Amino acid sequence: MKIIITGGAGYIGSHTAVEALRAGHEVIIIDDLSNSTKDALSNIYKASGKKPLFCEMSLLKNPLDIYDLIGEHARNSDALIHFAAFKSSPESKENPLSYYRNNTGSLMTAIRLCEILSIKNFIFSSSCTVYGEPEYLPINESHPILRGTTPYGCTKIMGEWILQDCTAVKKLKSVALRYFNPAGADHTYLIGENPKGRPGNLVPIITQAAAGIYEQPIKVTGVDYPTPDGSASIVTGK
């Protein structure tokens, strides 16, 4: 199979690229390296023993400009896996417009690329944030999509709507993956989560705090914990 992975130099994207290459598939990565580096590409090669075709370009560019770079190498690919997006919920509250523009715009470009390249299968990297404030726990796939609690979450809801509407009228099959807190590293230790700047995900915050990189203490919010005062803190002693 031939697979295009947008955001393939990022955390989840690089893991996916490695596993696809190990399985014998041909991989084409499109990434602007805004939250990753070329070291990730080198590590993908080291971990899999195979080198993906790499296109350094933003998904906000004209789809035809992207086609000019990857051209016939990508035509009739079997699938496009779309990971390219901004992903920090706190940052999205500070810069909502950039999140709406980047996350919805890059998705529409990816769908347009599928049209140009005659790709019939699309995997969308969504998020558990589409469930908003859950109506019940544990959440299952029958839980309704609610309004996102952050602009980031709202972009994922809009992304699912866009994809659903497009697949209804185009020759495109799609699936949306709604992650909670993905974590872990490849068994080679070459591929793992190493975001640029301050992390916005729980696991890298914890690991950086343990390594003395992240500012401490870690702040745990909430007022409904099973403690005497409802906070996350328990004071022990006599």
JSON list of C-alpha atoms in Angstrom, two decimals:
[
{"chain": "A", "resi": 1, "resn": "MET", "atom": "CA", "xyz": [0.00, 0.00, 0.00]},
{"chain": "A", "resi": 2, "resn": "LYS", "atom": "CA", "xyz": [0.95, 3.63, -0.50]},
{"chain": "A", "resi": 3, "resn": "ILE", "atom": "CA", "xyz": [-0.04, 5.96, 2.36]},
{"chain": "A", "resi": 4, "resn": "ILE", "atom": "CA", "xyz": [0.16, 9.76, 2.68]},
{"chain": "A", "resi": 5, "resn": "ILE", "atom": "CA", "xyz": [0.58, 10.96, 6.28]},
{"chain": "A", "resi": 6, "resn": "THR", "atom": "CA", "xyz": [0.09, 14.66, 6.96]},
{"chain": "A", "resi": 7, "resn": "GLY", "atom": "CA", "xyz": [1.83, 15.76, 10.15]},
{"chain": "A", "resi": 8, "resn": "GLY", "atom": "CA", "xyz": [3.91, 12.60, 9.84]},
{"chain": "A", "resi": 9, "resn": "ALA", "atom": "CA", "xyz": [6.88, 14.09, 11.68]},
{"chain": "A", "resi": 10, "resn": "GLY", "atom": "CA", "xyz": [4.77, 14.73, 14.78]},
{"chain": "A", "resi": 11, "resn": "TYR", "atom": "CA", "xyz": [4.22, 12.43, 17.75]},
{"chain": "A", "resi": 12, "resn": "ILE", "atom": "CA", "xyz": [1.36, 10.19, 16.63]},
{"chain": "A", "resi": 13, "resn": "GLY", "atom": "CA", "xyz": [2.21, 10.70, 12.96]},
{"chain": "A", "resi": 14, "resn": "SER", "atom": "CA", "xyz": [5.79, 9.48, 13.34]},
{"chain": "A", "resi": 15, "resn": "HIS", "atom": "CA", "xyz": [4.65, 6.34, 15.19]},
{"chain": "A", "resi": 16, "resn": "THR", "atom": "CA", "xyz": [2.16, 5.66, 12.41]},
{"chain": "A", "resi": 17, "resn": "ALA", "atom": "CA", "xyz": [4.83, 6.19, 9.75]},
{"chain": "A", "resi": 18, "resn": "VAL", "atom": "CA", "xyz": [7.22, 3.76, 11.47]},
{"chain": "A", "resi": 19, "resn": "GLU", "atom": "CA", "xyz": [4.58, 1.04, 11.79]},
{"chain": "A", "resi": 20, "resn": "ALA", "atom": "CA", "xyz": [3.47, 1.49, 8.18]},
{"chain": "A", "resi": 21, "resn": "LEU", "atom": "CA", "xyz": [7.06, 1.25, 6.92]},
{"chain": "A", "resi": 22, "resn": "ARG", "atom": "CA", "xyz": [7.73, -1.82, 9.06]},
{"chain": "A", "resi": 23, "resn": "ALA", "atom": "CA", "xyz": [4.64, -3.43, 7.53]},
{"chain": "A", "resi": 24, "resn": "GLY", "atom": "CA", "xyz": [6.11, -2.92, 4.07]},
{"chain": "A", "resi": 25, "resn": "HIS", "atom": "CA", "xyz": [4.00, 0.03, 2.96]},
{"chain": "A", "resi": 26, "resn": "GLU", "atom": "CA", "xyz": [5.25, 3.06, 1.04]},
{"chain": "A", "resi": 27, "resn": "VAL", "atom": "CA", "xyz": [4.92, 6.27, 3.06]},
{"chain": "A", "resi": 28, "resn": "ILE", "atom": "CA", "xyz": [4.76, 9.91, 1.93]},
{"chain": "A", "resi": 29, "resn": "ILE", "atom": "CA", "xyz": [4.97, 12.49, 4.74]},
{"chain": "A", "resi": 30, "resn": "ILE", "atom": "CA", "xyz": [3.73, 16.08, 4.42]},
{"chain": "A", "resi": 31, "resn": "ASP", "atom": "CA", "xyz": [4.73, 18.27, 7.37]},
{"chain": "A", "resi": 32, "resn": "ASP", "atom": "CA", "xyz": [5.72, 21.92, 7.85]},
{"chain": "A", "resi": 33, "resn": "LEU", "atom": "CA", "xyz": [7.80, 21.03, 10.96]},
{"chain": "A", "resi": 34, "resn": "SER", "atom": "CA", "xyz": [6.01, 23.69, 13.02]},
{"chain": "A", "resi": 35, "resn": "ASN", "atom": "CA", "xyz": [5.91, 21.36, 16.04]},
{"chain": "A", "resi": 36, "resn": "SER", "atom": "CA", "xyz": [8.62, 18.86, 15.10]},
{"chain": "A", "resi": 37, "resn": "THR", "atom": "CA", "xyz": [12.07, 18.71, 13.53]},
{"chain": "A", "resi": 38, "resn": "LYS", "atom": "CA", "xyz": [13.89, 16.84, 10.79]},
{"chain": "A", "resi": 39, "resn": "ASP", "atom": "CA", "xyz": [15.41, 14.71, 13.55]},
{"chain": "A", "resi": 40, "resn": "ALA", "atom": "CA", "xyz": [12.04, 12.94, 13.66]},
{"chain": "A", "resi": 41, "resn": "LEU", "atom": "CA", "xyz": [12.44, 11.96, 10.01]},
{"chain": "A", "resi": 42, "resn": "SER", "atom": "CA", "xyz": [15.92, 10.61, 10.68]},
{"chain": "A", "resi": 43, "resn": "ASN", "atom": "CA", "xyz": [14.58, 8.61, 13.62]},
{"chain": "A", "resi": 44, "resn": "ILE", "atom": "CA", "xyz": [11.72, 7.22, 11.53]},
{"chain": "A", "resi": 45, "resn": "TYR", "atom": "CA", "xyz": [14.33, 5.87, 9.13]},
{"chain": "A", "resi": 46, "resn": "LYS", "atom": "CA", "xyz": [16.48, 4.45, 11.95]},
{"chain": "A", "resi": 47, "resn": "ALA", "atom": "CA", "xyz": [13.50, 2.82, 13.68]},
{"chain": "A", "resi": 48, "resn": "SER", "atom": "CA", "xyz": [11.99, 1.27, 10.54]},
{"chain": "A", "resi": 49, "resn": "GLY", "atom": "CA", "xyz": [15.02, 0.76, 8.31]},
{"chain": "A", "resi": 50, "resn": "LYS", "atom": "CA", "xyz": [13.15, 2.49, 5.49]},
{"chain": "A", "resi": 51, "resn": "LYS", "atom": "CA", "xyz": [13.02, 6.10, 4.37]},
{"chain": "A", "resi": 52, "resn": "PRO", "atom": "CA", "xyz": [9.70, 7.84, 3.67]},
{"chain": "A", "resi": 53, "resn": "LEU", "atom": "CA", "xyz": [9.30, 10.42, 0.92]},
{"chain": "A", "resi": 54, "resn": "PHE", "atom": "CA", "xyz": [9.16, 13.81, 2.67]},
{"chain": "A", "resi": 55, "resn": "CYS", "atom": "CA", "xyz": [7.46, 17.02, 1.55]},
{"chain": "A", "resi": 56, "resn": "GLU", "atom": "CA", "xyz": [8.08, 20.06, 3.79]},
{"chain": "A", "resi": 57, "resn": "MET", "atom": "CA", "xyz": [5.03, 22.25, 3.27]},
{"chain": "A", "resi": 58, "resn": "SER", "atom": "CA", "xyz": [2.08, 23.69, 5.18]},
{"chain": "A", "resi": 59, "resn": "LEU", "atom": "CA", "xyz": [-1.35, 22.22, 4.49]},
{"chain": "A", "resi": 60, "resn": "LEU", "atom": "CA", "xyz": [-2.60, 25.81, 4.28]},
{"chain": "A", "resi": 61, "resn": "LYS", "atom": "CA", "xyz": [-0.89, 26.10, 0.89]},
{"chain": "A", "resi": 62, "resn": "ASN", "atom": "CA", "xyz": [-2.79, 25.63, -2.35]},
{"chain": "A", "resi": 63, "resn": "PRO", "atom": "CA", "xyz": [-3.34, 21.89, -2.87]},
{"chain": "A", "resi": 64, "resn": "LEU", "atom": "CA", "xyz": [-1.95, 22.23, -6.39]},
{"chain": "A", "resi": 65, "resn": "ASP", "atom": "CA", "xyz": [1.33, 23.58, -4.96]},
{"chain": "A", "resi": 66, "resn": "ILE", "atom": "CA", "xyz": [1.57, 20.48, -2.78]},
{"chain": "A", "resi": 67, "resn": "TYR", "atom": "CA", "xyz": [0.79, 18.31, -5.79]},
{"chain": "A", "resi": 68, "resn": "ASP", "atom": "CA", "xyz": [3.65, 19.98, -7.68]},
{"chain": "A", "resi": 69, "resn": "LEU", "atom": "CA", "xyz": [6.04, 18.68, -4.99]},
{"chain": "A", "resi": 70, "resn": "ILE", "atom": "CA", "xyz": [4.75, 15.16, -4.46]},
{"chain": "A", "resi": 71, "resn": "GLY", "atom": "CA", "xyz": [3.26, 14.80, -7.94]},
{"chain": "A", "resi": 72, "resn": "GLU", "atom": "CA", "xyz": [3.01, 11.39, -9.50]},
{"chain": "A", "resi": 73, "resn": "HIS", "atom": "CA", "xyz": [4.68, 9.77, -6.48]},
{"chain": "A", "resi": 74, "resn": "ALA", "atom": "CA", "xyz": [1.42, 10.18, -4.57]},
{"chain": "A", "resi": 75, "resn": "ARG", "atom": "CA", "xyz": [-1.16, 9.54, -7.28]},
{"chain": "A", "resi": 76, "resn": "ASN", "atom": "CA", "xyz": [-3.49, 6.62, -6.57]},
{"chain": "A", "resi": 77, "resn": "SER", "atom": "CA", "xyz": [-2.29, 6.31, -3.00]},
{"chain": "A", "resi": 78, "resn": "ASP", "atom": "CA", "xyz": [-4.43, 3.89, -1.01]},
{"chain": "A", "resi": 79, "resn": "ALA", "atom": "CA", "xyz": [-5.11, 6.21, 1.92]},
{"chain": "A", "resi": 80, "resn": "LEU", "atom": "CA", "xyz": [-4.44, 9.62, 3.46]},
{"chain": "A", "resi": 81, "resn": "ILE", "atom": "CA", "xyz": [-4.04, 9.85, 7.24]},
{"chain": "A", "resi": 82, "resn": "HIS", "atom": "CA", "xyz": [-4.51, 13.42, 8.45]},
{"chain": "A", "resi": 83, "resn": "PHE", "atom": "CA", "xyz": [-2.64, 14.31, 11.66]},
{"chain": "A", "resi": 84, "resn": "ALA", "atom": "CA", "xyz": [-1.53, 17.86, 10.76]},
{"chain": "A", "resi": 85, "resn": "ALA", "atom": "CA", "xyz": [-3.12, 20.28, 13.26]},
{"chain": "A", "resi": 86, "resn": "PHE", "atom": "CA", "xyz": [-2.44, 22.58, 16.19]},
{"chain": "A", "resi": 87, "resn": "LYS", "atom": "CA", "xyz": [-3.24, 20.61, 19.35]},
{"chain": "A", "resi": 88, "resn": "SER", "atom": "CA", "xyz": [-2.93, 22.67, 22.55]},
{"chain": "A", "resi": 89, "resn": "SER", "atom": "CA", "xyz": [-6.24, 23.38, 24.28]},
{"chain": "A", "resi": 90, "resn": "PRO", "atom": "CA", "xyz": [-4.81, 26.20, 26.48]},
{"chain": "A", "resi": 91, "resn": "GLU", "atom": "CA", "xyz": [-3.09, 27.82, 23.49]},
{"chain": "A", "resi": 92, "resn": "SER", "atom": "CA", "xyz": [-6.30, 27.64, 21.47]},
{"chain": "A", "resi": 93, "resn": "LYS", "atom": "CA", "xyz": [-8.02, 29.85, 24.08]},
{"chain": "A", "resi": 94, "resn": "GLU", "atom": "CA", "xyz": [-5.33, 32.48, 23.55]},
{"chain": "A", "resi": 95, "resn": "ASN", "atom": "CA", "xyz": [-5.28, 32.24, 19.74]},
{"chain": "A", "resi": 96, "resn": "PRO", "atom": "CA", "xyz": [-8.70, 30.92, 18.65]},
{"chain": "A", "resi": 97, "resn": "LEU", "atom": "CA", "xyz": [-8.60, 32.36, 15.15]},
{"chain": "A", "resi": 98, "resn": "SER", "atom": "CA", "xyz": [-5.27, 30.72, 14.29]},
{"chain": "A", "resi": 99, "resn": "TYR", "atom": "CA", "xyz": [-6.66, 27.38, 15.50]},
{"chain": "A", "resi": 100, "resn": "TYR", "atom": "CA", "xyz": [-9.84, 27.64, 13.44]},
{"chain": "A", "resi": 101, "resn": "ARG", "atom": "CA", "xyz": [-7.90, 28.69, 10.36]},
{"chain": "A", "resi": 102, "resn": "ASN", "atom": "CA", "xyz": [-5.16, 26.07, 10.66]},
{"chain": "A", "resi": 103, "resn": "ASN", "atom": "CA", "xyz": [-7.15, 23.04, 11.77]},
{"chain": "A", "resi": 104, "resn": "THR", "atom": "CA", "xyz": [-10.14, 23.43, 9.47]},
{"chain": "A", "resi": 105, "resn": "GLY", "atom": "CA", "xyz": [-8.10, 24.82, 6.56]},
{"chain": "A", "resi": 106, "resn": "SER", "atom": "CA", "xyz": [-5.55, 22.01, 6.62]},
{"chain": "A", "resi": 107, "resn": "LEU", "atom": "CA", "xyz": [-8.35, 19.42, 6.71]},
{"chain": "A", "resi": 108, "resn": "MET", "atom": "CA", "xyz": [-10.04, 20.90, 3.66]},
{"chain": "A", "resi": 109, "resn": "THR", "atom": "CA", "xyz": [-6.71, 20.90, 1.82]},
{"chain": "A", "resi": 110, "resn": "ALA", "atom": "CA", "xyz": [-6.19, 17.25, 2.72]},
{"chain": "A", "resi": 111, "resn": "ILE", "atom": "CA", "xyz": [-9.64, 16.33, 1.40]},
{"chain": "A", "resi": 112, "resn": "ARG", "atom": "CA", "xyz": [-8.96, 18.28, -1.80]},
{"chain": "A", "resi": 113, "resn": "LEU", "atom": "CA", "xyz": [-5.68, 16.37, -2.22]},
{"chain": "A", "resi": 114, "resn": "CYS", "atom": "CA", "xyz": [-7.66, 13.14, -2.09]},
{"chain": "A", "resi": 115, "resn": "GLU", "atom": "CA", "xyz": [-9.73, 14.40, -5.01]},
{"chain": "A", "resi": 116, "resn": "ILE", "atom": "CA", "xyz": [-6.69, 15.44, -7.04]},
{"chain": "A", "resi": 117, "resn": "LEU", "atom": "CA", "xyz": [-4.80, 12.21, -6.36]},
{"chain": "A", "resi": 118, "resn": "SER", "atom": "CA", "xyz": [-7.79, 9.83, -6.64]},
{"chain": "A", "resi": 119, "resn": "ILE", "atom": "CA", "xyz": [-7.47, 8.65, -3.02]},
{"chain": "A", "resi": 120, "resn": "LYS", "atom": "CA", "xyz": [-10.53, 6.86, -1.70]},
{"chain": "A", "resi": 121, "resn": "ASN", "atom": "CA", "xyz": [-9.72, 6.29, 2.01]},
{"chain": "A", "resi": 122, "resn": "PHE", "atom": "CA", "xyz": [-9.32, 9.02, 4.65]},
{"chain": "A", "resi": 123, "resn": "ILE", "atom": "CA", "xyz": [-8.41, 8.72, 8.35]},
{"chain": "A", "resi": 124, "resn": "PHE", "atom": "CA", "xyz": [-8.97, 11.85, 10.45]},
{"chain": "A", "resi": 125, "resn": "SER", "atom": "CA", "xyz": [-7.13, 12.48, 13.72]},
{"chain": "A", "resi": 126, "resn": "SER", "atom": "CA", "xyz": [-9.98, 13.79, 15.88]},
{"chain": "A", "resi": 127, "resn": "SER", "atom": "CA", "xyz": [-10.11, 14.04, 19.68]},
{"chain": "A", "resi": 128, "resn": "CYS", "atom": "CA", "xyz": [-12.11, 13.06, 22.75]},
{"chain": "A", "resi": 129, "resn": "THR", "atom": "CA", "xyz": [-12.77, 16.80, 23.13]},
{"chain": "A", "resi": 130, "resn": "VAL", "atom": "CA", "xyz": [-15.67, 16.38, 20.70]},
{"chain": "A", "resi": 131, "resn": "TYR", "atom": "CA", "xyz": [-17.63, 14.93, 23.65]},
{"chain": "A", "resi": 132, "resn": "GLY", "atom": "CA", "xyz": [-17.46, 18.27, 25.48]},
{"chain": "A", "resi": 133, "resn": "GLU", "atom": "CA", "xyz": [-18.76, 17.98, 29.04]},
{"chain": "A", "resi": 134, "resn": "PRO", "atom": "CA", "xyz": [-19.81, 14.30, 29.01]},
{"chain": "A", "resi": 135, "resn": "GLU", "atom": "CA", "xyz": [-23.44, 13.45, 29.66]},
{"chain": "A", "resi": 136, "resn": "TYR", "atom": "CA", "xyz": [-22.41, 10.11, 31.17]},
{"chain": "A", "resi": 137, "resn": "LEU", "atom": "CA", "xyz": [-19.33, 8.07, 32.08]},
{"chain": "A", "resi": 138, "resn": "PRO", "atom": "CA", "xyz": [-17.65, 6.00, 30.89]},
{"chain": "A", "resi": 139, "resn": "ILE", "atom": "CA", "xyz": [-17.92, 7.53, 27.42]},
{"chain": "A", "resi": 140, "resn": "ASN", "atom": "CA", "xyz": [-18.64, 5.18, 24.53]},
{"chain": "A", "resi": 141, "resn": "GLU", "atom": "CA", "xyz": [-18.87, 5.75, 20.78]},
{"chain": "A", "resi": 142, "resn": "SER", "atom": "CA", "xyz": [-22.63, 6.30, 21.05]},
{"chain": "A", "resi": 143, "resn": "HIS", "atom": "CA", "xyz": [-22.10, 9.41, 23.17]},
{"chain": "A", "resi": 144, "resn": "PRO", "atom": "CA", "xyz": [-23.33, 12.48, 21.29]},
{"chain": "A", "resi": 145, "resn": "ILE", "atom": "CA", "xyz": [-20.95, 15.14, 20.03]},
{"chain": "A", "resi": 146, "resn": "LEU", "atom": "CA", "xyz": [-21.36, 18.26, 22.15]},
{"chain": "A", "resi": 147, "resn": "ARG", "atom": "CA", "xyz": [-19.98, 21.77, 21.93]},
{"chain": "A", "resi": 148, "resn": "GLY", "atom": "CA", "xyz": [-16.23, 21.74, 22.56]},
{"chain": "A", "resi": 149, "resn": "THR", "atom": "CA", "xyz": [-14.98, 23.29, 25.78]},
{"chain": "A", "resi": 150, "resn": "THR", "atom": "CA", "xyz": [-12.08, 24.99, 23.93]},
{"chain": "A", "resi": 151, "resn": "PRO", "atom": "CA", "xyz": [-11.53, 26.36, 20.41]},
{"chain": "A", "resi": 152, "resn": "TYR", "atom": "CA", "xyz": [-9.28, 23.35, 19.79]},
{"chain": "A", "resi": 153, "resn": "GLY", "atom": "CA", "xyz": [-12.14, 20.99, 20.63]},
{"chain": "A", "resi": 154, "resn": "CYS", "atom": "CA", "xyz": [-14.50, 22.96, 18.43]},
{"chain": "A", "resi": 155, "resn": "THR", "atom": "CA", "xyz": [-12.12, 22.63, 15.46]},
{"chain": "A", "resi": 156, "resn": "LYS", "atom": "CA", "xyz": [-12.24, 18.85, 15.84]},
{"chain": "A", "resi": 157, "resn": "ILE", "atom": "CA", "xyz": [-16.05, 18.89, 15.91]},
{"chain": "A", "resi": 158, "resn": "MET", "atom": "CA", "xyz": [-16.09, 21.09, 12.81]},
{"chain": "A", "resi": 159, "resn": "GLY", "atom": "CA", "xyz": [-13.56, 18.75, 11.21]},
{"chain": "A", "resi": 160, "resn": "GLU", "atom": "CA", "xyz": [-15.83, 15.75, 11.72]},
{"chain": "A", "resi": 161, "resn": "TRP", "atom": "CA", "xyz": [-18.78, 17.68, 10.28]},
{"chain": "A", "resi": 162, "resn": "ILE", "atom": "CA", "xyz": [-16.74, 18.75, 7.24]},
{"chain": "A", "resi": 163, "resn": "LEU", "atom": "CA", "xyz": [-15.54, 15.22, 6.64]},
{"chain": "A", "resi": 164, "resn": "GLN", "atom": "CA", "xyz": [-19.01, 13.75, 7.08]},
{"chain": "A", "resi": 165, "resn": "ASP", "atom": "CA", "xyz": [-20.52, 16.19, 4.58]},
{"chain": "A", "resi": 166, "resn": "CYS", "atom": "CA", "xyz": [-17.74, 15.63, 2.04]},
{"chain": "A", "resi": 167, "resn": "THR", "atom": "CA", "xyz": [-17.79, 11.85, 2.23]},
{"chain": "A", "resi": 168, "resn": "ALA", "atom": "CA", "xyz": [-21.55, 11.92, 1.70]},
{"chain": "A", "resi": 169, "resn": "VAL", "atom": "CA", "xyz": [-21.09, 13.31, -1.82]},
{"chain": "A", "resi": 170, "resn": "LYS", "atom": "CA", "xyz": [-17.57, 12.24, -2.80]},
{"chain": "A", "resi": 171, "resn": "LYS", "atom": "CA", "xyz": [-16.05, 8.85, -3.55]},
{"chain": "A", "resi": 172, "resn": "LEU", "atom": "CA", "xyz": [-14.28, 8.87, -0.21]},
{"chain": "A", "resi": 173, "resn": "LYS", "atom": "CA", "xyz": [-14.54, 6.54, 2.79]},
{"chain": "A", "resi": 174, "resn": "SER", "atom": "CA", "xyz": [-13.54, 8.06, 6.13]},
{"chain": "A", "resi": 175, "resn": "VAL", "atom": "CA", "xyz": [-13.11, 7.33, 9.82]},
{"chain": "A", "resi": 176, "resn": "ALA", "atom": "CA", "xyz": [-12.43, 9.68, 12.76]},
{"chain": "A", "resi": 177, "resn": "LEU", "atom": "CA", "xyz": [-10.17, 8.61, 15.65]},
{"chain": "A", "resi": 178, "resn": "ARG", "atom": "CA", "xyz": [-11.10, 10.21, 18.98]},
{"chain": "A", "resi": 179, "resn": "TYR", "atom": "CA", "xyz": [-8.05, 9.93, 21.26]},
{"chain": "A", "resi": 180, "resn": "PHE", "atom": "CA", "xyz": [-7.97, 10.65, 24.97]},
{"chain": "A", "resi": 181, "resn": "ASN", "atom": "CA", "xyz": [-4.35, 10.79, 26.25]},
{"chain": "A", "resi": 182, "resn": "PRO", "atom": "CA", "xyz": [-2.10, 8.90, 23.83]},
{"chain": "A", "resi": 183, "resn": "ALA", "atom": "CA", "xyz": [1.24, 8.14, 25.44]},
{"chain": "A", "resi": 184, "resn": "GLY", "atom": "CA", "xyz": [4.34, 6.02, 25.04]},
{"chain": "A", "resi": 185, "resn": "ALA", "atom": "CA", "xyz": [7.42, 5.61, 22.90]},
{"chain": "A", "resi": 186, "resn": "ASP", "atom": "CA", "xyz": [8.62, 3.16, 20.27]},
{"chain": "A", "resi": 187, "resn": "HIS", "atom": "CA", "xyz": [10.55, 0.16, 21.61]},
{"chain": "A", "resi": 188, "resn": "THR", "atom": "CA", "xyz": [13.69, 1.58, 19.96]},
{"chain": "A", "resi": 189, "resn": "TYR", "atom": "CA", "xyz": [13.29, 4.76, 22.07]},
{"chain": "A", "resi": 190, "resn": "LEU", "atom": "CA", "xyz": [13.86, 6.75, 18.87]},
{"chain": "A", "resi": 191, "resn": "ILE", "atom": "CA", "xyz": [10.25, 7.86, 18.51]},
{"chain": "A", "resi": 192, "resn": "GLY", "atom": "CA", "xyz": [8.33, 9.50, 21.35]},
{"chain": "A", "resi": 193, "resn": "GLU", "atom": "CA", "xyz": [6.61, 12.72, 22.32]},
{"chain": "A", "resi": 194, "resn": "ASN", "atom": "CA", "xyz": [9.01, 15.67, 22.36]},
{"chain": "A", "resi": 195, "resn": "PRO", "atom": "CA", "xyz": [7.01, 18.83, 21.58]},
{"chain": "A", "resi": 196, "resn": "LYS", "atom": "CA", "xyz": [8.59, 22.18, 20.82]},
{"chain": "A", "resi": 197, "resn": "GLY", "atom": "CA", "xyz": [8.14, 24.73, 23.57]},
{"chain": "A", "resi": 198, "resn": "ARG", "atom": "CA", "xyz": [5.91, 24.16, 26.59]},
{"chain": "A", "resi": 199, "resn": "PRO", "atom": "CA", "xyz": [3.88, 20.94, 26.34]},
{"chain": "A", "resi": 200, "resn": "GLY", "atom": "CA", "xyz": [0.10, 21.03, 26.50]},
{"chain": "A", "resi": 201, "resn": "ASN", "atom": "CA", "xyz": [-0.51, 17.31, 26.98]},
{"chain": "A", "resi": 202, "resn": "LEU", "atom": "CA", "xyz": [-0.64, 15.55, 30.34]},
{"chain": "A", "resi": 203, "resn": "VAL", "atom": "CA", "xyz": [2.03, 12.87, 29.90]},
{"chain": "A", "resi": 204, "resn": "PRO", "atom": "CA", "xyz": [4.87, 15.12, 28.62]},
{"chain": "A", "resi": 205, "resn": "ILE", "atom": "CA", "xyz": [4.07, 17.57, 31.43]},
{"chain": "A", "resi": 206, "resn": "ILE", "atom": "CA", "xyz": [4.50, 14.78, 33.97]},
{"chain": "A", "resi": 207, "resn": "THR", "atom": "CA", "xyz": [7.68, 13.39, 32.39]},
{"chain": "A", "resi": 208, "resn": "GLN", "atom": "CA", "xyz": [9.24, 16.86, 32.03]},
{"chain": "A", "resi": 209, "resn": "ALA", "atom": "CA", "xyz": [8.37, 17.66, 35.63]},
{"chain": "A", "resi": 210, "resn": "ALA", "atom": "CA", "xyz": [10.05, 14.42, 36.74]},
{"chain": "A", "resi": 211, "resn": "ALA", "atom": "CA", "xyz": [13.13, 15.37, 34.70]},
{"chain": "A", "resi": 212, "resn": "GLY", "atom": "CA", "xyz": [13.23, 18.84, 36.25]},
{"chain": "A", "resi": 213, "resn": "ILE", "atom": "CA", "xyz": [12.47, 20.61, 32.96]},
{"chain": "A", "resi": 214, "resn": "TYR", "atom": "CA", "xyz": [8.85, 21.63, 33.52]},
{"chain": "A", "resi": 215, "resn": "GLU", "atom": "CA", "xyz": [8.05, 24.26, 36.15]},
{"chain": "A", "resi": 216, "resn": "GLN", "atom": "CA", "xyz": [6.84, 22.69, 39.37]},
{"chain": "A", "resi": 217, "resn": "PRO", "atom": "CA", "xyz": [4.61, 21.97, 41.14]},
{"chain": "A", "resi": 218, "resn": "ILE", "atom": "CA", "xyz": [2.15, 20.53, 38.66]},
{"chain": "A", "resi": 219, "resn": "LYS", "atom": "CA", "xyz": [-1.19, 22.23, 39.16]},
{"chain": "A", "resi": 220, "resn": "VAL", "atom": "CA", "xyz": [-4.14, 19.85, 39.46]},
{"chain": "A", "resi": 221, "resn": "THR", "atom": "CA", "xyz": [-7.48, 21.63, 39.26]},
{"chain": "A", "resi": 222, "resn": "GLY", "atom": "CA", "xyz": [-10.94, 20.51, 40.39]},
{"chain": "A", "resi": 223, "resn": "VAL", "atom": "CA", "xyz": [-13.25, 20.84, 43.38]},
{"chain": "A", "resi": 224, "resn": "ASP", "atom": "CA", "xyz": [-15.18, 17.56, 43.35]},
{"chain": "A", "resi": 225, "resn": "TYR", "atom": "CA", "xyz": [-12.56, 15.02, 44.41]},
{"chain": "A", "resi": 226, "resn": "PRO", "atom": "CA", "xyz": [-13.44, 12.55, 47.22]},
{"chain": "A", "resi": 227, "resn": "THR", "atom": "CA", "xyz": [-11.39, 14.53, 49.75]},
{"chain": "A", "resi": 228, "resn": "PRO", "atom": "CA", "xyz": [-12.55, 16.51, 52.83]},
{"chain": "A", "resi": 229, "resn": "ASP", "atom": "CA", "xyz": [-12.51, 19.84, 50.97]},
{"chain": "A", "resi": 230, "resn": "GLY", "atom": "CA", "xyz": [-13.11, 18.55, 47.43]},
{"chain": "A", "resi": 231, "resn": "SER", "atom": "CA", "xyz": [-9.66, 19.58, 46.22]},
{"chain": "A", "resi": 232, "resn": "ALA", "atom": "CA", "xyz": [-7.02, 17.27, 44.76]},
{"chain": "A", "resi": 233, "resn": "SER", "atom": "CA", "xyz": [-4.85, 17.59, 47.87]},
{"chain": "A", "resi": 234, "resn": "ILE", "atom": "CA", "xyz": [-4.88, 15.35, 50.91]},
{"chain": "A", "resi": 235, "resn": "VAL", "atom": "CA", "xyz": [-3.04, 16.53, 54.00]},
{"chain": "A", "resi": 236, "resn": "THR", "atom": "CA", "xyz": [-1.76, 13.62, 56.08]},
{"chain": "A", "resi": 237, "resn": "GLY", "atom": "CA", "xyz": [-0.46, 13.63, 59.63]},
{"chain": "A", "resi": 238, "resn": "LYS", "atom": "CA", "xyz": [-1.62, 13.48, 63.19]}
]
